[in-house]
Short mmCIF file of C-alpha atoms in Angstrom, two decimals:
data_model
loop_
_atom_site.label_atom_id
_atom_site.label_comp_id
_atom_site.label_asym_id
_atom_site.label_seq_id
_atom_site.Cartn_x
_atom_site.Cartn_y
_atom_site.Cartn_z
CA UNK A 419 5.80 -14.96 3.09
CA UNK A 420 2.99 -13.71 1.13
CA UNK A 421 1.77 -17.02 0.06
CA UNK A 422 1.83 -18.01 3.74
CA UNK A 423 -0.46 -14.37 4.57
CA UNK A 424 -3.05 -15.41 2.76
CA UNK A 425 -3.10 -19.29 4.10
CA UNK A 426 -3.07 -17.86 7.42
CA UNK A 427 -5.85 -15.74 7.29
CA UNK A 428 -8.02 -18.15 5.17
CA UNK A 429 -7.33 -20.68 8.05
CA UNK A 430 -10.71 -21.92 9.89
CA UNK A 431 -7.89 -22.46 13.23
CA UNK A 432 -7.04 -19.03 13.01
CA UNK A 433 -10.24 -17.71 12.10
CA UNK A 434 -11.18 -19.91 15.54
CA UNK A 435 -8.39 -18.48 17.56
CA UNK A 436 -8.38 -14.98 16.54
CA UNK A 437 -12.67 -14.60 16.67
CA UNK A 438 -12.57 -13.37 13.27
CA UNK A 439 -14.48 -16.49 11.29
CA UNK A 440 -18.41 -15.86 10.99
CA UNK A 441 -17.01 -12.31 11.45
CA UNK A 442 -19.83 -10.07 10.01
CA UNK A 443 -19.96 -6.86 8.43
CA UNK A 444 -20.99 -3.86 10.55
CA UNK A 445 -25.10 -3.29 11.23
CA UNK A 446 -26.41 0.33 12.22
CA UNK A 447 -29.34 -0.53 13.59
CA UNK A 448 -27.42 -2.75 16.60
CA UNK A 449 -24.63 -0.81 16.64
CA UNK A 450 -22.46 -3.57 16.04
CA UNK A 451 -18.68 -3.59 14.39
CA UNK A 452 -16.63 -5.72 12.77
CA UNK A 453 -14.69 -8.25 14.98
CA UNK A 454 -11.28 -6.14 14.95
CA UNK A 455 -8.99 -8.98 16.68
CA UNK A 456 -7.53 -10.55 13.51
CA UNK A 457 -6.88 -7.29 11.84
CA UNK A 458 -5.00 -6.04 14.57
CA UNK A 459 -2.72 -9.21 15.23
CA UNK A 460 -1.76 -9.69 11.80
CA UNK A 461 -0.29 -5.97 12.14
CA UNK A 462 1.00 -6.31 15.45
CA UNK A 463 1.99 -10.02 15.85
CA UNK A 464 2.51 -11.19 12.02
CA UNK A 465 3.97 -8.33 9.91
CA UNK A 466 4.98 -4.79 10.83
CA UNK A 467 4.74 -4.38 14.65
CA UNK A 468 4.28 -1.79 16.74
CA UNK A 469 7.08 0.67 15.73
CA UNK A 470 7.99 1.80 12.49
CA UNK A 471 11.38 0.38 11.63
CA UNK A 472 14.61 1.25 10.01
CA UNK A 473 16.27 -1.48 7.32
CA UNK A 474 18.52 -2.95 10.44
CA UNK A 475 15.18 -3.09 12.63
CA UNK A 476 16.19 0.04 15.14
CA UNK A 477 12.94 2.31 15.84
CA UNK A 478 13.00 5.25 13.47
CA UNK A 479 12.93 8.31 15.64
CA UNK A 480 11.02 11.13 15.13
CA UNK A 481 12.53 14.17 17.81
CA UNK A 482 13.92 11.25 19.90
CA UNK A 483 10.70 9.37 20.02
CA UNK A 484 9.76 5.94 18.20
CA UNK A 485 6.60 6.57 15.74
CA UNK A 486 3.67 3.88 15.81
CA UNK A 487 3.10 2.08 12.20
CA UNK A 488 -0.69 1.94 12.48
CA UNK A 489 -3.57 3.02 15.00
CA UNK A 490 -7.18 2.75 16.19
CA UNK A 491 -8.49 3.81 12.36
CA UNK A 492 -6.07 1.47 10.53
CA UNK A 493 -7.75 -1.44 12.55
CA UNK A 494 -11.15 -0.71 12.28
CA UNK A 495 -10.43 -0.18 8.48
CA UNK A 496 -9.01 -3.90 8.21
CA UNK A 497 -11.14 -5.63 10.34
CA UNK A 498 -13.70 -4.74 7.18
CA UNK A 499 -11.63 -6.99 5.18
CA UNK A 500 -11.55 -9.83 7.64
CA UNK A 501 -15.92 -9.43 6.99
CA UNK A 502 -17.78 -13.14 5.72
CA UNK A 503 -15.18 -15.64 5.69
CA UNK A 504 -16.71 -18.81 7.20
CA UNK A 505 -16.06 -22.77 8.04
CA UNK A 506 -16.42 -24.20 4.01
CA UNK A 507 -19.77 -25.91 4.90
CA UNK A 508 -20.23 -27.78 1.40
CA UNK A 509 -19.70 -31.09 3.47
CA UNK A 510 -21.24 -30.57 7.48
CA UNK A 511 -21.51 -34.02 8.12
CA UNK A 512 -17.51 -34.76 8.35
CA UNK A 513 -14.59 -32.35 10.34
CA UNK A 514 -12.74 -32.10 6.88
CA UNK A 515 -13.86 -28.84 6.27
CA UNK A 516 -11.88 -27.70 9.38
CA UNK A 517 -8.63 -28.68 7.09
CA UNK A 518 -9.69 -26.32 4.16
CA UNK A 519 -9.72 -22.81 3.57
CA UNK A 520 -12.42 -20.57 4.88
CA UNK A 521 -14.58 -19.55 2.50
CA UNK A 522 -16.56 -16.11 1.76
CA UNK A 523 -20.07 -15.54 2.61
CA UNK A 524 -20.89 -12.36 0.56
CA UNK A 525 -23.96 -11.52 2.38
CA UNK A 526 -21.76 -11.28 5.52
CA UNK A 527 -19.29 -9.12 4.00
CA UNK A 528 -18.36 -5.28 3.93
CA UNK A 529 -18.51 -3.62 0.62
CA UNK A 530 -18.19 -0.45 1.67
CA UNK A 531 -14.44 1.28 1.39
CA UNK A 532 -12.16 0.08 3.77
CA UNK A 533 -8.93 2.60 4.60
CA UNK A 534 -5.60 1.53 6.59
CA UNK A 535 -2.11 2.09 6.39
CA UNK A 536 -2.88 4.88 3.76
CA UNK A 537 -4.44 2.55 1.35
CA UNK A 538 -8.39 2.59 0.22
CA UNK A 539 -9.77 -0.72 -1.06
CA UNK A 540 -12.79 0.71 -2.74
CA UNK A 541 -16.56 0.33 -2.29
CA UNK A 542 -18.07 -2.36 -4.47
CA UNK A 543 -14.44 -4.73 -3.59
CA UNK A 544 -15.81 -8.34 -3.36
CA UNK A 545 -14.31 -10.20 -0.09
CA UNK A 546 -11.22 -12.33 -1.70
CA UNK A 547 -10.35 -9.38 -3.80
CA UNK A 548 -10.69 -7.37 -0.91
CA UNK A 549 -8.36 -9.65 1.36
CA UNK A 550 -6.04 -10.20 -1.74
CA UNK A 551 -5.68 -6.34 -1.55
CA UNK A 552 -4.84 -5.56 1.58
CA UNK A 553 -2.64 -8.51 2.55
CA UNK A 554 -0.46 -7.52 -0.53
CA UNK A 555 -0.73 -3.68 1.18
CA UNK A 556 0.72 -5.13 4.35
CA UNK A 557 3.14 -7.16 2.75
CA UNK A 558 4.48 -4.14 0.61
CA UNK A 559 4.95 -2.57 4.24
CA UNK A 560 8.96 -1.48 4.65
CA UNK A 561 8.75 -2.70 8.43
CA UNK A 562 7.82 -6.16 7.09
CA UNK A 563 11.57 -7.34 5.97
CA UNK A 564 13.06 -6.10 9.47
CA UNK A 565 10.43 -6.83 11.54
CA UNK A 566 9.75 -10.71 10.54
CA UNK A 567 13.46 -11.25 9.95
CA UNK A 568 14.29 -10.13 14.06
CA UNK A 569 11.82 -12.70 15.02
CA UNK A 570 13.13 -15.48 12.90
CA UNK A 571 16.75 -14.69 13.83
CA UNK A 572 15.57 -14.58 17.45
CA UNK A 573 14.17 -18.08 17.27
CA UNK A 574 16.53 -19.49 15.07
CA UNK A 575 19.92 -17.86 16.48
CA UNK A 576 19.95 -15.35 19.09
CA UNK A 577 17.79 -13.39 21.34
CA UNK A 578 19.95 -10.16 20.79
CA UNK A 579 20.98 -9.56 17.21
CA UNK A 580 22.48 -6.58 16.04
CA UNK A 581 21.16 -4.59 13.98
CA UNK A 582 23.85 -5.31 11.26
CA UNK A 583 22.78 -8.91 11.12
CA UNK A 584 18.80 -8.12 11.10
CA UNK A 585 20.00 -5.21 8.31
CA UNK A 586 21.83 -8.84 6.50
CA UNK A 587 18.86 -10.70 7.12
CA UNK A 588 16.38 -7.92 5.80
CA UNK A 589 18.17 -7.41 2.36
CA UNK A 590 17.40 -11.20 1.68
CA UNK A 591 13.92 -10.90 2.76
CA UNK A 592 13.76 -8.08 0.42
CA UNK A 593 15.24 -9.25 -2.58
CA UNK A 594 16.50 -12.92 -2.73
CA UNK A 595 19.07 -11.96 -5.14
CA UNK A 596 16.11 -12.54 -8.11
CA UNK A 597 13.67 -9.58 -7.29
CA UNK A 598 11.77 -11.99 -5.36
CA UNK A 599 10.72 -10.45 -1.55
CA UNK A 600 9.58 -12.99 1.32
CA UNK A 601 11.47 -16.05 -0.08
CA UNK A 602 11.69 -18.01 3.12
CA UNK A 603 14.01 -20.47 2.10
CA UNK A 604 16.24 -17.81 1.49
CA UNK A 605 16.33 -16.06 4.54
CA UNK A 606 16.57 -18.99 6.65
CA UNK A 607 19.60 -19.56 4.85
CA UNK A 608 20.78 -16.29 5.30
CA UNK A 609 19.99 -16.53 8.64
CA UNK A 610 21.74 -19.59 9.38
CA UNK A 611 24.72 -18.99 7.15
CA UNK A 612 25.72 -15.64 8.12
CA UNK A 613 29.03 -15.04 9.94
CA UNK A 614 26.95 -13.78 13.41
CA UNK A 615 25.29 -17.14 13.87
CA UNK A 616 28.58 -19.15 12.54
#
């Protein structure tokens, strides 16, 4: 799942989709910000959601109420990341280079610190260390195993799994049985194997 972070946000379609390639950092004089649509959809959309969650994906509850996993300053410190990467324009004359990675333009990027989900990526941080960085942040996120692992199951198997079989499902995504976390191909087959969807 990690692997397939970082091809999704070095994608020139999603860069298209999600208005964050060409994304520049921010200029004082303007008054203009970092494009913060990408960093907030890979939170909300792609990884930990809006809710912090338990290891069977319930809400954890904090005096009866659900607690958000990120807000307004988390965003606006990862849209920083998501700062020069651009179409790989080595070749204009041909629409290959909307099949390869998006590349960094370090004049566009932010070099300044960028702070979210209590992590710092320090001033000076080039752009793919900087995305490297954060990405493995987010994916180090406890909300990640139940929170990707509902989806799936709800896609694959039911609309309304319990939270037993997302807690199942979550252990796998956590640790295939070899230390390794976000092995797909294991949780798919954890997913599709398990007594609830047998």
């Amino acid at each position: 799942y990690r692997t397939l972070l970082g091809k999704v946000s070095t994608s020139p379609a999603m860069g298209v989709y999600l208005t964050f390639r060409g994304n520049a950092k921010a200029n004082a004089a303007t008054g203009s910000l970092p494009d913060e649509n990408y960093a907030r959809e890979l939170m909300q959309l792609f990884t930990i959601g809006l809710l912090e969650l338990n290891p069977d994906g319930t809400p954890v509850l904090v005096g009866g109420q659900p607690r958000e996993t990120y807000g307004q300053d988390d965003i606006m410190g990862l849209a920083r990341v998501f700062t020069g990467w651009d179409l790989d324009s080595t070749d204009n004359t041909t629409p290959a280079r909307m099949g390869r990675p998006m590349t960094m333009i370090a004049s566009r990027h932010e070099t300044g610190v960028k702070s979210f989900l209590g992590t710092t990526i320090q001033t000076g941080t080039d752009g793919a260390t900087s995305l490297a960085q954060a990405l493995d942040t987010i994916f180090a996120h406890p909300n990640v195993g139940p929170f990707v692992t509902r989806q799936l199951i709800q896609r694959l198997v039911t609309s309304a799994p319990t939270p037993a079989y997302v807690g199942r499902i979550a252990a796998v995504f956590n640790n295939n049985g070899s230390g390794v976390r976000g092995d797909l191909k294991a949780v798919v087959r954890a997913i599709l194997l398990d007594d609830e969807a047998r």
